[in-house]
Amino acid sequence: MRRRLILSTAAIALIAVIVLGVPLGAVEAARLRQESTSKLEREADQVSAAMDDRIERGDRITPALLRRYIPAHHWVAVTVRGGRQVTSGPRLGESAVLAHSGAALGGAVVAEAPIGELHDRVYREWLLIAALSLGGVLVAVALAALQARRLARPLEAIARRSAQLGDGDFSVRAGRFGVPEIDAIAQGLDSSAGRIAELVAREREFSANVSHQLRTPLTALRLRIEEAHAARGNDADLDAALAEVDRLETTIAQLLAHARQASAGHTVAVNLGAVVHDHASRWSPVFGRARRPFEVTAEKNVLVSASPGTVGQILDVLLDNALRHGEGAVRVGVSANGRSASVTVADDGPGIPDDASDQIFERGDSSAGGTGIGLHLARTLAQADNGSLRAVGGDTTRFELRLSRLAT
């Protein structure tokens, strides 16, 4: 901003100097020419008057006499009666300023001055105008630099405060800078920071309350399952139920940590194939009871940058969506392509129209009796890890999660 402001001011000052200085120089040059001609005419008139006096007294006119009335580098010629001509000074030829004067008692006076004398005066005037113009441009640039500093420093400070606000520091305040427009921006930023801090505090409080409310019945459920397990001995179904309770407790803890920003934005290397196989092993019996074919195809050692638990949460949402709202076989795939890796969850459903591919991720949108929160939460989690979640158009239902790949 500073550079653009200084350059634009310098350009405006330069244009103003050209628009005003060039005509001024032309006018001054014309004035100097007229002044030189007038001065030479006065010299000729002075010689003419002196010669009239000499002619009237009958004195002889000589070159030495003429040199008393003109500068040494000028030339003058006096034509007296009878056609006799008396000159003084070096003849200048065509490169001269010429002036004439008539004598009252007959004869004529011609005076010449070097054209270089006029050119020197014009050159000095142009040089003076150029120096003043350059000084004006430099003063304008200096003032522009001061003004740019006065305007840029508050904006730079606001940019730093905005970055701190984006990093989660809601206590920052932009301050005031004495510029009404910038102060209005700073006031808006301060108000936004206050409202965001209040909303985040409420969300964290809500997350903590929800976590507590969910953990209490889960603890009771765990106790009941453990009692049943103790009474019945080894039972595969009860062991699976305890594992699901553990998974739910882990999920709640991870979501709570994410909501509190304990892990938001903190990414680690995650083996995408391992996560998919781990969650697929939990969902495979569920799809088996629903008599839905379930297939997993995953490349090995596909490492991505993601927050702990985020990929698993998104995968659970997509698999639950396929179970509840999809049809036929469910296929999960992991693939890597250049700097990105993707997880796809597809089923034999009728597909998602292109005009609804973004709408289904909006909070509360559900056309099949769901809550309309799952897909919205999944996309939010993906975006928090600089990834993306989208519905891929086609004849079947297909979702794709894309994340940044790490070099192996």
PDB file of C-alpha atoms in Angstrom, residues 258 266-273 275-276 302-315 318 333-344 377-390 399-407:
ATOM      1  CA  HIS A 258     -11.986 -30.560  19.008  1.00  0.00           C
ATOM      2  CA  HIS A 266      -2.916 -29.532  15.285  1.00  0.00           C
ATOM      3  CA  THR A 267      -2.318 -32.150  12.639  1.00  0.00           C
ATOM      4  CA  VAL A 268      -0.252 -35.313  12.758  1.00  0.00           C
ATOM      5  CA  ALA A 269       0.612 -38.059  10.322  1.00  0.00           C
ATOM      6  CA  VAL A 270      -2.328 -40.450   9.994  1.00  0.00           C
ATOM      7  CA  ASN A 271      -2.186 -43.782   8.168  1.00  0.00           C
ATOM      8  CA  LEU A 272      -5.341 -43.528   6.103  1.00  0.00           C
ATOM      9  CA  GLY A 273      -5.498 -47.221   5.204  1.00  0.00           C
ATOM     10  CA  VAL A 275      -7.855 -45.989  10.000  1.00  0.00           C
ATOM     11  CA  VAL A 276     -10.222 -47.215   7.277  1.00  0.00           C
ATOM     12  CA  VAL A 302      -0.990 -43.720   2.629  1.00  0.00           C
ATOM     13  CA  LEU A 303      -0.053 -41.016   5.153  1.00  0.00           C
ATOM     14  CA  VAL A 304      -2.046 -37.808   5.405  1.00  0.00           C
ATOM     15  CA  SER A 305      -1.942 -34.724   7.597  1.00  0.00           C
ATOM     16  CA  ALA A 306      -5.027 -34.708   9.839  1.00  0.00           C
ATOM     17  CA  SER A 307      -6.157 -34.048  13.381  1.00  0.00           C
ATOM     18  CA  PRO A 308      -6.308 -37.091  15.680  1.00  0.00           C
ATOM     19  CA  GLY A 309      -9.683 -38.804  15.403  1.00  0.00           C
ATOM     20  CA  THR A 310     -11.017 -36.550  12.637  1.00  0.00           C
ATOM     21  CA  VAL A 311     -10.762 -39.085   9.810  1.00  0.00           C
ATOM     22  CA  GLY A 312     -12.480 -41.749  11.911  1.00  0.00           C
ATOM     23  CA  GLN A 313     -15.345 -39.414  12.790  1.00  0.00           C
ATOM     24  CA  ILE A 314     -15.900 -38.467   9.159  1.00  0.00           C
ATOM     25  CA  LEU A 315     -15.772 -42.111   8.074  1.00  0.00           C
ATOM     26  CA  LEU A 318     -20.377 -41.510   5.898  1.00  0.00           C
ATOM     27  CA  GLY A 333     -11.734 -47.153  -1.016  1.00  0.00           C
ATOM     28  CA  VAL A 334      -8.454 -45.411  -0.221  1.00  0.00           C
ATOM     29  CA  SER A 335      -6.246 -44.031  -2.977  1.00  0.00           C
ATOM     30  CA  ALA A 336      -3.351 -41.612  -3.343  1.00  0.00           C
ATOM     31  CA  ASN A 337      -2.771 -39.199  -6.187  1.00  0.00           C
ATOM     32  CA  GLY A 338       0.218 -36.872  -6.146  1.00  0.00           C
ATOM     33  CA  ARG A 339       0.054 -34.598  -3.122  1.00  0.00           C
ATOM     34  CA  SER A 340      -3.418 -35.642  -2.013  1.00  0.00           C
ATOM     35  CA  ALA A 341      -5.126 -38.795  -0.826  1.00  0.00           C
ATOM     36  CA  SER A 342      -8.811 -39.643  -0.792  1.00  0.00           C
ATOM     37  CA  VAL A 343     -11.298 -41.885   0.934  1.00  0.00           C
ATOM     38  CA  THR A 344     -14.451 -42.777  -0.999  1.00  0.00           C
ATOM     39  CA  LEU A 377     -20.276 -31.935  10.938  1.00  0.00           C
ATOM     40  CA  ALA A 378     -18.236 -34.209   8.671  1.00  0.00           C
ATOM     41  CA  ARG A 379     -17.518 -31.425   6.169  1.00  0.00           C
ATOM     42  CA  THR A 380     -16.662 -29.014   8.995  1.00  0.00           C
ATOM     43  CA  LEU A 381     -14.160 -31.500  10.416  1.00  0.00           C
ATOM     44  CA  ALA A 382     -12.628 -32.032   6.972  1.00  0.00           C
ATOM     45  CA  GLN A 383     -12.240 -28.303   6.361  1.00  0.00           C
ATOM     46  CA  ALA A 384     -10.643 -27.859   9.794  1.00  0.00           C
ATOM     47  CA  ASP A 385      -7.833 -30.137   8.563  1.00  0.00           C
ATOM     48  CA  ASN A 386      -7.502 -28.236   5.266  1.00  0.00           C
ATOM     49  CA  GLY A 387      -9.312 -31.033   3.483  1.00  0.00           C
ATOM     50  CA  SER A 388     -12.565 -31.298   1.580  1.00  0.00           C
ATOM     51  CA  LEU A 389     -15.639 -33.496   1.578  1.00  0.00           C
ATOM     52  CA  ARG A 390     -17.923 -33.563  -1.428  1.00  0.00           C
ATOM     53  CA  PHE A 399     -18.808 -39.311  -1.184  1.00  0.00           C
ATOM     54  CA  GLU A 400     -15.146 -38.359  -1.365  1.00  0.00           C
ATOM     55  CA  LEU A 401     -12.929 -37.117   1.476  1.00  0.00           C
ATOM     56  CA  ARG A 402      -9.686 -35.560   0.229  1.00  0.00           C
ATOM     57  CA  LEU A 403      -6.747 -34.701   2.489  1.00  0.00           C
ATOM     58  CA  SER A 404      -3.152 -33.500   2.045  1.00  0.00           C
ATOM     59  CA  ARG A 405      -0.755 -36.393   1.592  1.00  0.00           C
ATOM     60  CA  LEU A 406       2.556 -36.693   3.404  1.00  0.00           C
ATOM     61  CA  ALA A 407       5.655 -37.991   1.630  1.00  0.00           C
TER      62      ALA A 407
END
